[in-house]
Short mmCIF file of C-alpha atoms in Angstrom, two decimals:
data_model
loop_
_atom_site.label_atom_id
_atom_site.label_comp_id
_atom_site.label_asym_id
_atom_site.label_seq_id
_atom_site.Cartn_x
_atom_site.Cartn_y
_atom_site.Cartn_z
CA MET A 1 -9.44 11.25 -6.12
CA ASN A 2 -7.03 8.26 -5.94
CA ILE A 3 -4.47 8.76 -3.49
CA LEU A 4 -1.17 6.52 -2.92
CA ILE A 5 0.19 6.09 0.83
CA ILE A 6 3.33 4.32 1.47
CA GLY A 7 3.96 2.73 4.80
CA ALA A 8 0.23 2.30 5.19
CA THR A 9 0.47 -0.29 8.04
CA SER A 10 1.41 1.84 10.62
CA GLY A 11 1.71 5.21 12.11
CA ILE A 12 0.96 8.26 10.36
CA GLY A 13 0.29 6.26 6.93
CA HIS A 14 -2.24 4.31 8.79
CA ASN A 15 -4.23 7.44 10.03
CA LEU A 16 -4.27 8.78 6.65
CA TRP A 17 -5.45 5.80 4.93
CA GLU A 18 -8.31 5.87 7.64
CA HIS A 19 -9.22 9.43 6.73
CA TYR A 20 -9.37 9.37 3.10
CA VAL A 21 -11.32 6.10 2.73
CA SER A 22 -13.84 7.57 5.42
CA SER A 23 -13.95 10.58 3.04
CA GLY A 24 -14.77 8.50 -0.08
CA HIS A 25 -11.46 8.53 -1.85
CA ASN A 26 -9.71 5.59 -3.44
CA VAL A 27 -6.34 4.69 -1.95
CA ILE A 28 -3.79 2.60 -2.91
CA VAL A 29 -1.93 1.32 0.21
CA VAL A 30 1.73 0.26 0.13
CA GLY A 31 3.84 -1.75 2.87
CA ARG A 32 5.64 -4.59 4.02
CA ARG A 33 3.40 -6.43 6.16
CA ARG A 34 1.20 -8.54 3.92
CA GLU A 35 -1.48 -9.70 6.44
CA LEU A 36 -2.27 -6.05 7.76
CA LEU A 37 -2.94 -4.85 4.00
CA ASP A 38 -5.02 -7.72 3.52
CA ASP A 39 -7.15 -6.46 6.59
CA MET A 40 -7.36 -3.15 5.07
CA VAL A 41 -8.81 -4.34 1.98
CA ARG A 42 -11.11 -6.27 3.49
CA SER A 43 -12.54 -3.63 5.65
CA CYS A 44 -13.51 -1.32 2.47
CA PRO A 45 -12.63 -3.20 -1.09
CA GLU A 46 -14.50 -0.69 -2.88
CA HIS A 47 -11.91 1.91 -2.14
CA ILE A 48 -8.70 0.22 -1.31
CA THR A 49 -6.17 -1.40 -3.34
CA LYS A 50 -3.08 -2.86 -1.65
CA PHE A 51 0.45 -3.31 -3.41
CA VAL A 52 3.37 -5.22 -1.70
CA PRO A 53 6.69 -4.81 -3.05
CA ASP A 54 8.85 -7.24 -3.82
CA TRP A 55 11.83 -6.56 -1.18
CA LEU A 56 13.70 -9.93 -1.90
CA ILE A 57 15.40 -8.48 -4.78
CA PRO A 58 19.11 -7.78 -4.09
CA VAL A 59 19.86 -4.02 -4.50
CA TRP A 60 22.83 -4.74 -6.87
CA GLN A 61 20.18 -6.24 -9.31
CA LYS A 62 18.50 -3.17 -9.59
CA GLU A 63 19.31 -2.68 -13.15
CA LYS A 64 17.91 -6.31 -14.06
CA VAL A 65 14.59 -5.54 -12.37
CA CYS A 66 14.23 -1.96 -14.07
CA SER A 67 15.23 -3.68 -17.66
CA GLY A 68 12.14 -5.82 -17.24
#
């Protein structure tokens, strides 16, 4: 199973990715702290994919971003 966890670097999200990876699932982790996401991937590269969103895009430019 493929699972997407937003907020995976701490709290419930952190516990969830550990649970699902230990159960053999593929997990996509999303978070703001790139170094913590990198540590997760290093711990189990065959089951974890990271995604670090670009938080630097101003909200008023969202149409520009969405249109490509």
